[in-house]
Tab-separated table of C-alpha atoms (C1' of nucleotides) in Angstrom:
chain	number	residue	atom	x	y	z
A	75	MET	CA	42.468	231.281	-50.252
A	76	LYS	CA	44.810	231.296	-53.215
A	77	GLU	CA	42.194	230.248	-55.593
A	78	LEU	CA	39.764	232.895	-54.328
A	79	ARG	CA	42.142	235.814	-54.726
A	80	ARG	CA	42.849	234.586	-58.232
A	81	THR	CA	39.057	234.401	-59.048
A	82	SER	CA	38.326	237.819	-57.899
A	83	ALA	CA	41.163	239.349	-59.758
A	84	MET	CA	39.913	237.434	-62.942
A	85	ASP	CA	36.535	238.882	-62.403
A	86	THR	CA	37.915	242.450	-62.302
A	87	MET	CA	39.781	242.017	-65.509
A	88	HIS	CA	36.585	240.415	-67.210
A	89	GLU	CA	34.508	243.360	-66.064
A	90	MET	CA	36.924	245.616	-67.649
A	91	LEU	CA	36.485	244.194	-71.044
A	92	GLU	CA	34.300	246.251	-73.450
A	93	ILE	CA	32.589	243.921	-75.910
A	94	THR	CA	32.793	245.309	-79.411
A	95	GLY	CA	31.619	242.505	-81.601
A	96	PRO	CA	30.560	238.846	-81.584
A	97	ALA	CA	34.013	237.685	-80.952
A	98	THR	CA	35.852	240.861	-80.357
A	99	ALA	CA	36.537	242.939	-77.117
A	100	THR	CA	38.938	245.662	-75.903
A	101	LEU	CA	40.648	245.891	-72.787
A	102	PRO	CA	41.619	249.532	-71.727
A	103	VAL	CA	45.054	250.044	-70.080
A	104	GLY	CA	44.975	253.766	-69.356
A	105	ASP	CA	48.038	255.947	-69.599
A	106	GLY	CA	46.674	257.307	-72.889
A	107	CYS	CA	47.551	254.052	-74.577
A	108	SER	CA	45.068	252.465	-77.190
A	109	PRO	CA	43.343	249.500	-75.477
A	110	ILE	CA	44.227	245.882	-76.091
A	111	THR	CA	42.402	244.127	-78.877
A	112	VAL	CA	40.873	240.736	-77.445
A	113	ILE	CA	39.819	238.057	-79.824
A	114	GLY	CA	37.401	235.386	-78.632
A	115	THR	CA	33.744	234.487	-77.906
A	116	ASP	CA	32.638	234.588	-74.383
A	117	PRO	CA	33.651	230.953	-73.416
A	118	ILE	CA	37.117	231.799	-74.760
A	119	ARG	CA	37.195	235.157	-72.819
A	120	GLN	CA	36.407	233.168	-69.746
A	121	SER	CA	39.453	230.823	-70.293
A	122	PHE	CA	41.850	233.716	-69.894
A	123	GLY	CA	43.294	234.012	-66.477
A	124	SER	CA	44.356	237.047	-64.650
A	125	GLN	CA	47.946	236.455	-65.189
A	126	THR	CA	47.591	236.288	-68.902
A	127	PHE	CA	45.636	239.574	-68.919
A	128	GLN	CA	48.349	240.976	-66.612
A	129	GLN	CA	51.104	239.911	-69.212
A	130	ALA	CA	49.187	241.491	-72.106
A	131	ILE	CA	48.783	244.895	-70.078
A	132	ASN	CA	52.582	244.748	-69.132
A	133	SER	CA	53.378	244.258	-72.764
A	134	ARG	CA	51.019	247.089	-74.027
A	135	LEU	CA	52.443	249.553	-71.509
A	136	ALA	CA	56.037	248.618	-72.213
A	137	PRO	CA	58.367	251.053	-74.119
A	138	GLY	CA	57.871	251.679	-77.681
A	139	VAL	CA	54.805	249.406	-77.941
A	140	SER	CA	51.912	250.658	-80.268
A	141	GLN	CA	49.541	247.704	-80.125
A	142	VAL	CA	48.747	244.340	-78.410
A	143	VAL	CA	46.409	241.791	-79.507
A	144	LEU	CA	45.301	238.934	-77.450
A	145	ASN	CA	44.203	235.763	-79.461
A	146	PRO	CA	41.762	233.146	-78.444
A	147	ASP	CA	44.514	230.481	-77.761
A	148	ALA	CA	46.209	233.019	-75.133
A	149	HIS	CA	47.685	231.726	-71.991
A	150	VAL	CA	50.640	232.586	-69.772
A	151	GLY	CA	54.040	232.748	-71.463
A	152	TYR	CA	57.532	234.240	-71.086
A	153	GLY	CA	57.080	237.895	-70.449
A	154	ALA	CA	54.161	238.320	-72.899
A	155	PRO	CA	51.396	235.705	-73.185
A	156	VAL	CA	51.717	232.925	-75.632
A	157	GLY	CA	48.993	233.625	-78.245
A	158	CYS	CA	49.471	237.428	-78.517
A	159	VAL	CA	50.913	239.911	-80.887
A	160	MET	CA	52.994	242.936	-79.907
A	161	VAL	CA	53.775	245.642	-82.261
A	162	SER	CA	56.437	248.479	-82.024
A	163	PRO	CA	57.776	250.763	-84.655
A	164	THR	CA	61.118	251.098	-82.967
A	165	HIS	CA	61.760	248.344	-80.175
A	166	VAL	CA	62.488	244.524	-80.308
A	167	TYR	CA	61.642	242.357	-77.405
A	168	PRO	CA	63.228	238.892	-77.201
A	169	GLY	CA	60.712	237.348	-74.679
A	170	PRO	CA	57.629	238.273	-76.975
A	171	VAL	CA	59.462	236.268	-79.664
A	172	GLY	CA	60.024	233.490	-77.422
A	173	VAL	CA	62.452	230.662	-76.465
A	174	ASP	CA	61.960	228.566	-79.526
A	175	ILE	CA	62.722	231.059	-82.291
A	176	LYS	CA	60.569	230.608	-85.418
A	177	CYS	CA	58.633	227.758	-83.995
A	178	SER	CA	56.532	226.905	-87.045
A	179	MET	CA	54.047	224.805	-88.955
A	180	SER	CA	54.359	223.008	-92.198
A	181	LEU	CA	52.032	221.019	-94.348
A	182	LEU	CA	53.118	218.454	-96.950
A	183	GLN	CA	50.334	217.238	-99.360
A	184	THR	CA	50.621	213.848	-100.933
A	185	ASP	CA	48.545	212.227	-103.677
A	186	LEU	CA	48.030	209.130	-101.612
A	187	PRO	CA	44.297	208.430	-101.169
A	188	GLU	CA	43.026	208.045	-97.546
A	189	SER	CA	41.979	204.538	-98.291
A	190	GLU	CA	45.501	203.490	-98.590
A	191	ILE	CA	46.100	204.080	-94.871
A	192	ALA	CA	42.842	202.867	-93.664
A	193	ASP	CA	44.719	199.693	-92.478
A	194	TRP	CA	46.551	200.198	-89.128
A	195	LYS	CA	49.310	197.798	-90.356
A	196	MET	CA	50.074	200.343	-93.263
A	197	ARG	CA	50.039	203.315	-90.849
A	198	ARG	CA	52.427	201.495	-88.557
A	199	ARG	CA	54.947	200.827	-91.527
A	200	VAL	CA	54.854	204.600	-92.323
A	201	ILE	CA	55.380	205.602	-88.700
A	202	GLN	CA	58.378	203.253	-88.485
A	203	ALA	CA	59.739	204.657	-91.760
A	204	ILE	CA	59.539	208.243	-90.335
A	205	ALA	CA	60.752	207.492	-86.754
A	206	LYS	CA	63.845	205.913	-88.182
A	207	ARG	CA	64.716	209.216	-90.206
A	208	VAL	CA	63.187	211.866	-88.080
A	209	PRO	CA	63.809	211.696	-84.326
A	210	THR	CA	61.603	212.990	-81.615
A	211	GLY	CA	62.643	213.913	-78.186
A	212	ALA	CA	65.261	216.210	-76.552
A	213	GLY	CA	67.909	215.886	-74.071
A	214	ARG	CA	70.637	213.422	-73.410
A	215	GLY	CA	68.584	210.436	-74.607
A	216	GLN	CA	67.769	212.021	-77.897
A	217	ARG	CA	68.624	210.080	-81.090
A	218	HIS	CA	70.006	211.800	-84.045
A	219	VAL	CA	68.991	212.002	-87.715
A	220	PRO	CA	70.597	209.101	-89.836
A	221	LYS	CA	74.445	209.796	-90.502
A	222	SER	CA	73.764	210.270	-94.252
A	223	ARG	CA	71.576	213.287	-93.654
A	224	SER	CA	73.287	214.499	-90.572
A	225	VAL	CA	74.597	218.098	-91.126
A	226	ASP	CA	78.212	218.728	-90.371
A	227	GLY	CA	80.011	221.919	-89.252
A	228	PRO	CA	80.403	223.693	-92.669
A	229	LEU	CA	76.925	222.798	-93.700
A	230	GLY	CA	75.549	223.852	-90.285
A	231	PHE	CA	77.136	227.378	-90.707
A	232	GLN	CA	75.623	227.625	-94.148
A	233	VAL	CA	72.175	226.626	-92.955
A	234	ALA	CA	72.333	229.147	-90.075
A	235	THR	CA	73.493	232.064	-92.329
A	236	GLU	CA	71.712	231.320	-95.473
A	237	GLY	CA	68.482	229.641	-94.507
A	238	ALA	CA	66.705	227.618	-97.322
A	239	SER	CA	68.974	228.978	-100.101
A	240	LYS	CA	69.298	227.107	-103.445
A	241	SER	CA	72.649	225.781	-102.432
A	242	VAL	CA	71.632	224.513	-98.967
A	243	LEU	CA	68.347	222.957	-100.445
A	244	LYS	CA	70.446	221.261	-103.203
A	245	LYS	CA	72.874	219.871	-100.612
A	246	LEU	CA	70.067	218.421	-98.583
A	247	GLY	CA	68.178	216.787	-101.466
A	248	ILE	CA	65.231	219.340	-100.913
A	249	PRO	CA	63.114	220.533	-104.070
A	250	LYS	CA	64.143	224.154	-104.615
A	251	SER	CA	60.626	224.897	-105.504
A	252	TRP	CA	59.669	224.694	-101.889
A	253	ALA	CA	61.404	227.926	-101.129
A	254	SER	CA	58.566	229.943	-102.558
A	255	ARG	CA	56.059	228.004	-100.178
A	256	CYS	CA	57.779	229.590	-97.103
A	257	GLU	CA	56.611	232.529	-95.253
A	258	ASP	CA	60.390	233.448	-95.360
A	259	ALA	CA	62.939	231.076	-96.864
A	260	SER	CA	65.914	233.052	-95.667
A	261	HIS	CA	66.535	235.664	-92.845
A	262	THR	CA	69.472	238.029	-93.111
A	263	ALA	CA	71.121	240.491	-90.663
A	264	PRO	CA	69.235	243.739	-90.333
A	265	ASP	CA	71.901	245.271	-92.742
A	266	GLY	CA	70.738	242.678	-95.274
A	267	SER	CA	73.990	240.932	-95.256
A	268	VAL	CA	74.802	237.257	-94.894
A	269	ASP	CA	78.487	237.939	-93.987
A	270	THR	CA	77.401	239.835	-90.980
A	271	LEU	CA	75.699	236.655	-89.646
A	272	ALA	CA	78.672	234.509	-90.780
A	273	ALA	CA	81.012	236.715	-88.717
A	274	ARG	CA	78.887	236.653	-85.664
A	275	LEU	CA	78.518	232.847	-85.877
A	276	GLU	CA	82.245	232.322	-86.324
A	277	TRP	CA	82.823	234.548	-83.254
A	278	MET	CA	80.238	232.254	-81.225
A	279	GLY	CA	82.255	229.296	-82.166
A	280	ARG	CA	85.678	230.824	-81.428
A	281	GLU	CA	86.695	228.377	-78.813
A	282	ARG	CA	86.884	224.630	-79.126
A	283	ASP	CA	84.093	223.712	-76.763
A	284	LYS	CA	81.851	226.424	-78.212
A	285	ARG	CA	82.401	225.167	-81.538
A	286	ASP	CA	81.581	221.661	-80.486
A	287	ARG	CA	78.343	222.800	-78.934
A	288	LEU	CA	77.389	224.547	-82.115
A	289	GLU	CA	78.085	221.514	-84.192
A	290	SER	CA	76.179	219.202	-81.850
A	291	LYS	CA	73.097	221.524	-82.384
A	292	PHE	CA	73.655	221.489	-86.264
A	293	ARG	CA	73.388	217.697	-86.033
A	294	GLN	CA	69.736	218.096	-84.745
A	295	LEU	CA	68.739	219.454	-88.102
A	296	GLY	CA	65.734	217.153	-89.229
A	297	SER	CA	64.379	216.403	-85.737
A	298	TYR	CA	61.141	217.185	-84.045
A	299	GLY	CA	62.242	217.799	-80.401
A	300	GLY	CA	59.594	217.296	-77.571
A	301	GLY	CA	56.754	219.140	-75.717
A	302	ASN	CA	54.090	220.169	-78.046
A	303	HIS	CA	56.166	219.383	-81.220
A	304	PHE	CA	54.693	216.689	-83.481
A	305	GLY	CA	54.311	215.201	-86.879
A	306	GLU	CA	50.788	214.131	-87.984
A	307	ALA	CA	49.325	212.345	-91.041
A	308	GLU	CA	46.046	213.993	-92.033
A	309	VAL	CA	43.258	213.331	-94.372
A	310	VAL	CA	42.246	216.612	-96.123
A	311	SER	CA	38.663	217.628	-96.308
A	312	LEU	CA	38.301	220.771	-98.515
A	313	SER	CA	35.507	223.226	-97.591
A	314	GLU	CA	31.897	222.710	-99.068
A	315	LYS	CA	31.914	226.275	-99.950
A	316	GLN	CA	33.089	226.643	-103.629
A	317	TYR	CA	34.903	229.783	-103.074
A	318	PHE	CA	37.152	228.442	-100.370
A	319	ARG	CA	37.363	224.998	-101.968
A	320	SER	CA	38.790	226.748	-105.051
A	321	ILE	CA	41.510	228.488	-102.975
A	322	GLY	CA	42.397	225.091	-101.386
A	323	GLU	CA	42.768	223.682	-104.864
A	324	GLN	CA	44.893	226.538	-106.152
A	325	TRP	CA	47.175	225.971	-103.038
A	326	GLY	CA	47.649	222.296	-104.099
A	327	LEU	CA	45.409	220.646	-101.360
A	328	ARG	CA	43.833	217.402	-102.413
A	329	ASP	CA	40.455	216.386	-100.946
A	330	GLY	CA	40.484	212.997	-99.476
A	331	CYS	CA	44.194	212.572	-99.917
A	332	VAL	CA	46.711	212.125	-97.096
A	333	ALA	CA	48.736	215.241	-95.875
A	334	PHE	CA	51.424	215.600	-93.279
A	335	LEU	CA	51.369	218.404	-90.671
A	336	SER	CA	54.555	219.158	-88.648
A	337	HIS	CA	55.129	221.355	-85.753
A	338	CYS	CA	58.658	222.129	-84.692
A	339	GLY	CA	61.202	225.027	-84.302
A	340	SER	CA	64.921	225.682	-84.157
A	341	ARG	CA	65.666	223.011	-81.528
A	342	GLY	CA	68.742	223.374	-79.307
A	343	PHE	CA	70.297	226.030	-81.727
A	344	GLY	CA	67.492	228.561	-81.376
A	345	HIS	CA	67.363	227.768	-77.716
A	346	ASP	CA	70.907	228.548	-77.043
A	347	LEU	CA	70.494	231.773	-79.116
A	348	ALA	CA	67.329	232.915	-77.243
A	349	MET	CA	68.990	232.209	-73.890
A	350	SER	CA	72.240	233.956	-74.537
A	351	GLN	CA	70.242	236.999	-75.694
A	352	PHE	CA	68.122	237.052	-72.832
A	353	ARG	CA	71.180	236.791	-70.492
A	354	ALA	CA	73.051	239.584	-72.327
A	355	MET	CA	69.978	241.854	-72.382
A	356	LYS	CA	69.259	241.382	-68.790
A	357	ALA	CA	72.907	242.112	-67.910
A	358	HIS	CA	72.714	245.220	-70.026
A	359	PHE	CA	69.721	246.573	-68.188
A	360	GLN	CA	71.353	245.750	-64.745
A	361	SER	CA	74.651	247.418	-65.453
A	362	ASN	CA	73.061	250.541	-66.863
A	363	GLY	CA	70.463	250.756	-64.017
A	364	LEU	CA	67.515	250.320	-66.532
A	365	ALA	CA	64.100	249.314	-65.261
A	366	PHE	CA	62.344	246.297	-66.816
A	367	PRO	CA	58.856	246.961	-67.942
A	368	ALA	CA	56.446	246.188	-65.035
A	369	GLY	CA	59.673	244.922	-63.231
A	370	ASP	CA	59.720	241.825	-65.282
A	371	PRO	CA	63.103	240.819	-66.831
A	372	GLN	CA	61.328	238.660	-69.272
A	373	LEU	CA	60.153	241.894	-70.799
A	374	CYS	CA	63.697	243.171	-71.490
A	375	TYR	CA	64.105	245.028	-74.811
A	376	ALA	CA	66.347	246.955	-77.088
A	377	GLU	CA	65.924	249.730	-79.791
A	378	ALA	CA	66.027	247.947	-83.040
A	379	ASP	CA	68.830	250.105	-84.350
A	380	SER	CA	70.967	249.926	-81.202
A	381	PRO	CA	73.933	247.529	-80.970
A	382	GLU	CA	72.004	245.263	-78.467
A	383	GLY	CA	68.865	245.274	-81.024
A	384	GLN	CA	71.026	244.670	-83.957
A	385	ARG	CA	72.788	241.665	-82.275
A	386	TYR	CA	69.343	240.339	-81.160
A	387	LEU	CA	68.080	240.460	-84.756
A	388	CYS	CA	71.091	238.697	-86.071
A	389	ASP	CA	70.511	235.859	-83.693
A	390	MET	CA	66.865	235.826	-84.285
A	391	ALA	CA	67.708	235.488	-87.973
A	392	MET	CA	70.124	232.618	-87.461
A	393	GLY	CA	67.605	230.655	-85.435
A	394	ALA	CA	64.947	231.410	-87.897
A	395	ASN	CA	67.207	229.998	-90.676
A	396	PHE	CA	67.722	226.948	-88.655
A	397	ALA	CA	64.131	226.350	-88.161
A	398	THR	CA	63.312	226.841	-91.711
A	399	VAL	CA	65.689	224.484	-93.030
A	400	ASN	CA	64.774	221.850	-90.098
A	401	HIS	CA	61.161	221.979	-91.447
A	402	MET	CA	62.232	221.702	-95.177
A	403	LEU	CA	64.464	218.593	-94.203
A	404	ILE	CA	61.814	216.954	-92.092
A	405	ASN	CA	59.354	217.201	-94.964
A	406	GLN	CA	61.778	215.770	-97.420
A	407	LEU	CA	62.519	212.929	-94.960
A	408	VAL	CA	58.733	212.326	-94.451
A	409	LEU	CA	58.117	212.258	-98.197
A	410	GLU	CA	60.932	209.589	-98.379
A	411	SER	CA	59.282	207.543	-95.561
A	412	PHE	CA	55.914	207.460	-97.410
A	413	ARG	CA	57.626	206.392	-100.603
A	414	GLU	CA	59.415	203.532	-98.825
A	415	VAL	CA	55.916	202.238	-97.950
A	416	PHE	CA	54.263	203.588	-101.131
A	417	PRO	CA	56.653	203.756	-103.939
A	418	GLY	CA	55.883	206.367	-106.519
A	419	ILE	CA	53.636	208.553	-104.531
A	420	ARG	CA	54.147	212.319	-104.886
A	421	GLY	CA	54.261	215.135	-102.423
A	422	GLU	CA	54.633	218.944	-102.457
A	423	LEU	CA	55.021	221.475	-99.647
A	424	VAL	CA	51.825	223.395	-99.345
A	425	TYR	CA	53.192	226.016	-96.940
A	426	PHE	CA	55.705	226.666	-93.999
A	427	ILE	CA	54.630	229.474	-91.524
A	428	SER	CA	56.027	230.604	-88.255
A	429	HIS	CA	54.187	231.477	-84.916
A	430	ASN	CA	57.174	232.680	-82.973
A	431	ILE	CA	59.161	235.566	-84.676
A	432	ALA	CA	59.417	239.339	-85.190
A	433	ARG	CA	58.881	240.630	-88.515
A	434	GLN	CA	59.035	244.210	-89.820
A	435	GLU	CA	55.743	244.876	-91.608
A	436	PRO	CA	53.709	247.704	-92.611
A	437	VAL	CA	50.959	248.335	-89.811
A	438	ASP	CA	48.779	251.418	-89.749
A	439	GLY	CA	50.702	253.034	-92.477
A	440	ARG	CA	54.322	252.545	-91.078
A	441	LEU	CA	56.978	249.812	-90.772
A	442	GLN	CA	56.797	248.208	-87.476
A	443	TRP	CA	58.179	245.171	-85.675
A	444	VAL	CA	55.513	242.678	-85.381
A	445	HIS	CA	56.107	240.240	-82.624
A	446	ARG	CA	54.035	237.140	-82.895
A	447	LYS	CA	54.414	234.970	-79.821
A	448	GLY	CA	52.106	231.977	-80.574
A	449	ALA	CA	50.393	233.855	-83.247
A	450	THR	CA	50.264	233.405	-87.118
A	451	ARG	CA	50.524	235.899	-89.750
A	452	ALA	CA	47.285	236.333	-91.666
A	453	LEU	CA	47.450	238.226	-94.782
A	454	PRO	CA	44.417	238.469	-97.082
A	455	LYS	CA	44.489	238.365	-100.879
A	456	GLY	CA	45.982	241.462	-102.390
A	457	HIS	CA	47.931	242.425	-99.383
A	458	GLU	CA	51.083	244.454	-100.328
A	459	GLN	CA	53.428	241.753	-98.829
A	460	LEU	CA	51.990	239.159	-101.105
A	461	VAL	CA	52.456	241.091	-104.282
A	462	GLY	CA	54.538	239.148	-106.659
A	463	THR	CA	54.023	235.821	-104.868
A	464	GLU	CA	52.091	232.722	-105.638
A	465	PHE	CA	49.533	233.862	-102.833
A	466	GLU	CA	48.743	237.365	-104.012
A	467	ALA	CA	45.247	236.392	-105.530
A	468	THR	CA	44.302	234.052	-102.800
A	469	GLY	CA	45.957	235.041	-99.480
A	470	HIS	CA	48.582	232.478	-97.978
A	471	PRO	CA	47.568	229.344	-96.184
A	472	ILE	CA	47.159	229.617	-92.222
A	473	LEU	CA	48.023	226.186	-90.711
A	474	LEU	CA	46.305	225.822	-87.280
A	475	PRO	CA	46.853	222.593	-85.303
A	476	GLY	CA	43.868	221.869	-83.214
A	477	ASN	CA	44.453	218.485	-81.522
A	478	PRO	CA	44.698	214.825	-82.837
A	479	ARG	CA	41.163	213.803	-81.812
A	480	ASP	CA	39.212	216.817	-83.078
A	481	GLY	CA	41.253	217.826	-86.140
A	482	SER	CA	43.168	220.788	-87.333
A	483	SER	CA	42.356	223.560	-89.816
A	484	ILE	CA	43.794	225.414	-92.871
A	485	MET	CA	42.464	228.931	-93.040
A	486	VAL	CA	42.630	232.098	-95.191
A	487	ALA	CA	42.848	235.621	-93.901
A	488	GLN	CA	39.979	238.026	-94.593
A	489	ARG	CA	39.984	241.887	-94.720
A	490	GLY	CA	39.159	242.108	-91.163
A	491	ALA	CA	42.453	240.718	-90.136
A	492	ALA	CA	43.702	244.257	-90.374
A	493	ALA	CA	42.098	244.515	-86.773
A	494	SER	CA	44.610	242.107	-85.308
A	495	ALA	CA	47.833	243.396	-87.088
A	496	PHE	CA	47.230	240.781	-89.727
A	497	SER	CA	47.462	237.974	-87.337
A	498	VAL	CA	45.382	234.964	-85.940
A	499	ASN	CA	46.003	232.422	-83.179
A	500	HIS	CA	48.517	229.639	-83.671
A	501	GLY	CA	46.433	226.589	-82.489
A	502	ALA	CA	44.051	225.720	-79.736
A	503	GLY	CA	46.031	226.982	-76.781
A	504	ARG	CA	46.703	225.116	-73.470
A	505	GLN	CA	43.876	225.225	-70.890
A	506	LEU	CA	45.556	222.956	-68.276
A	507	SER	CA	49.116	223.227	-67.124
A	508	ARG	CA	51.376	220.470	-67.797
A	509	THR	CA	51.170	219.515	-63.926
A	510	LYS	CA	47.420	219.750	-63.888
A	511	ALA	CA	47.030	217.751	-67.047
A	512	LYS	CA	49.222	214.944	-65.784
A	513	LYS	CA	47.432	214.923	-62.354
A	514	ASN	CA	43.807	215.185	-63.679
A	515	LEU	CA	43.563	213.375	-66.908
A	516	ASN	CA	43.277	209.532	-67.051
A	517	GLN	CA	45.678	207.547	-69.338
A	518	THR	CA	43.488	204.896	-70.170
A	519	VAL	CA	40.850	207.276	-71.069
A	520	ILE	CA	43.088	209.383	-73.401
A	521	ASP	CA	44.517	206.359	-75.205
A	522	GLN	CA	41.013	204.721	-75.697
A	523	ASN	CA	39.634	208.192	-76.822
A	524	LEU	CA	42.284	208.418	-79.615
A	525	LEU	CA	41.702	204.785	-80.688
A	526	ASP	CA	37.933	205.555	-80.885
A	527	HIS	CA	38.733	208.445	-83.098
A	528	ASP	CA	40.973	206.210	-85.433
A	529	VAL	CA	44.189	207.824	-84.449
A	530	ILE	CA	47.304	205.785	-83.642
A	531	SER	CA	50.788	207.060	-82.562
A	532	ASN	CA	54.378	206.069	-82.160
A	533	CYS	CA	53.944	206.244	-78.361
A	534	ARG	CA	52.907	203.216	-76.085
A	535	VAL	CA	50.877	205.768	-74.084
A	536	TYR	CA	50.087	209.243	-75.334
A	537	PRO	CA	51.785	211.950	-73.298
A	538	ARG	CA	49.086	213.059	-70.683
A	539	ASP	CA	50.275	216.718	-70.668
A	540	GLU	CA	49.743	216.775	-74.523
A	541	ALA	CA	46.353	215.055	-74.479
A	542	PRO	CA	43.394	216.728	-76.476
A	543	ASP	CA	41.781	217.956	-73.298
A	544	ALA	CA	44.844	219.643	-71.969
A	545	TYR	CA	43.954	222.181	-74.747
A	546	LYS	CA	41.165	224.484	-75.302
A	547	ASP	CA	37.983	223.471	-77.248
A	548	PHE	CA	39.348	223.887	-80.759
A	549	ALA	CA	35.739	224.390	-82.285
A	550	GLU	CA	35.233	227.403	-79.924
A	551	VAL	CA	38.637	228.678	-80.916
A	552	LEU	CA	37.800	228.617	-84.586
A	553	LYS	CA	34.436	230.126	-84.047
A	554	SER	CA	36.189	232.945	-82.464
A	555	VAL	CA	38.554	233.513	-85.389
A	556	THR	CA	35.576	233.445	-88.084
A	557	LYS	CA	33.238	235.384	-85.979
A	558	ALA	CA	35.936	238.158	-85.453
A	559	GLY	CA	36.193	238.362	-89.136
A	560	LEU	CA	39.933	237.461	-89.286
A	561	ALA	CA	39.882	234.388	-91.325
A	562	ASP	CA	37.685	231.606	-92.878
A	563	GLU	CA	38.255	227.763	-93.118
A	564	VAL	CA	39.565	226.420	-96.468
A	565	ALA	CA	40.082	222.800	-95.282
A	566	ARG	CA	39.752	220.451	-92.285
A	567	LEU	CA	42.367	217.991	-91.360
A	568	LYS	CA	41.513	214.682	-89.636
A	569	ALA	CA	44.465	212.944	-87.994
A	570	LYS	CA	45.269	209.350	-88.819
A	571	PHE	CA	48.534	208.882	-86.950
A	572	VAL	CA	50.724	210.964	-84.729
A	573	LEU	CA	54.576	211.102	-83.925
A	574	LYS	CA	55.392	212.595	-80.573
A	575	ASP	CA	58.070	212.408	-78.078
A	576	GLY	CA	57.134	209.715	-75.466
A	577	ALA	CA	57.316	206.134	-74.657
A	578	PRO	CA	57.785	204.272	-78.038
A	579	ALA	CA	55.331	201.756	-79.043
A	580	ASP	CA	56.562	198.057	-78.405
A	581	ASP	CA	55.889	196.789	-81.936
B	288	DA	C1'	60.644	225.317	-76.015
B	289	DT	C1'	65.302	223.286	-73.826
B	290	DG	C1'	71.320	217.833	-72.819
B	291	DT	C1'	65.349	221.915	-68.010
B	292	DA	C1'	67.320	222.940	-62.748
B	293	DC	C1'	67.862	223.246	-57.051
DNA sequence: ATGTAC
């Protein structure tokens, strides 16, 4: 009965879609609003449930919103779908940034030829070397980063307020050149001041127990966490098309060599900041008798220049700074791990890019808050935001995790990305809920399937709710991006081993 | 996503 109702609602939504191209459609929302842009081939459009569409519509009709884009990886999220872009010239929305502030991808390219890790024994040694430096997992049982690299109170304050500044990178033994490989190395308060953040963080840690909690979160710097976060060794295959191959080479990609892809965010620190902001903003709505958009408290908002908006932007900046340095430290620790097994190898950060953040960007001729919730910035060559950076002549790398069986992709934006507020998806997108995946997917089949594809992991058994088949068909997702004219593939990544939160392997 | 949360 429940299923039937859901299906008919979905059919209605799909009937409302106006197909505008091979992988583009629009969803009208009425009220004189421009329609939602939907990116995806027909099979991808069929993967969107009614609740995903409803969240997109709620987001589009919310105050101050000028544009919403639904990407091929879209599924139900907090207030707004994961896999969407929400644009507003005036308002900021914590829900459409997400719980894990500045959850991001990063890629480290080494000069190690793939043949060096053909042997499982070598891979196991690297896995062990990484696992002892970079913990996975969350919650009470989580291990911490090694004492020698653990971040204390004062350094934690500096990380949160400065991000990947020269001083922070130096203290953590991270090459300073990596800062220019970040989408943003540092985030400040809206007034441009580091002191505003410092004052706010000082206020947050004003009581002993609060300070202790902050410091315990700082000690998580250099860790992956759980859920869909991972670290993965890859073999790089550059595109066979000379134009894209050349872009990959300019970015520092090495065909046939090992690279390391990481997915993680701001850990418990960002979570605490996001949660306390949700609580504060909801309380503000209730005490002022304000109505939540579509009645959904998860879509609470503030005008960017109101006191509430400014406080949110400060906290988002601090969470973002933590996530940035977390990725930088993880990449340095991963490089050290590889060097323990293969002395003398070299490694460079290719890029670090977020998929959970709001950035002020020029869209349709004015500065707007672009909320990317499970969406990746996609600026083509020559874009005004890239002027003066190392990516001006090429566009920046777009790091798209697929799954460890079918691979991941590195893309570059095309001019057509203007149609999606210069954004693409952030990965494959979940197609089965965690509950359904655990119930319907067979453990033996998952593990054998990965072995058949020559992928090993730190886990005795691969987490079922993270299995490749819990996610959408990555090939169809990529086809949607290229057919919609948003981006093209520069390189393909083939996984060789994965580190995830799960039951550790016995050896 | 997260020392979940009832």
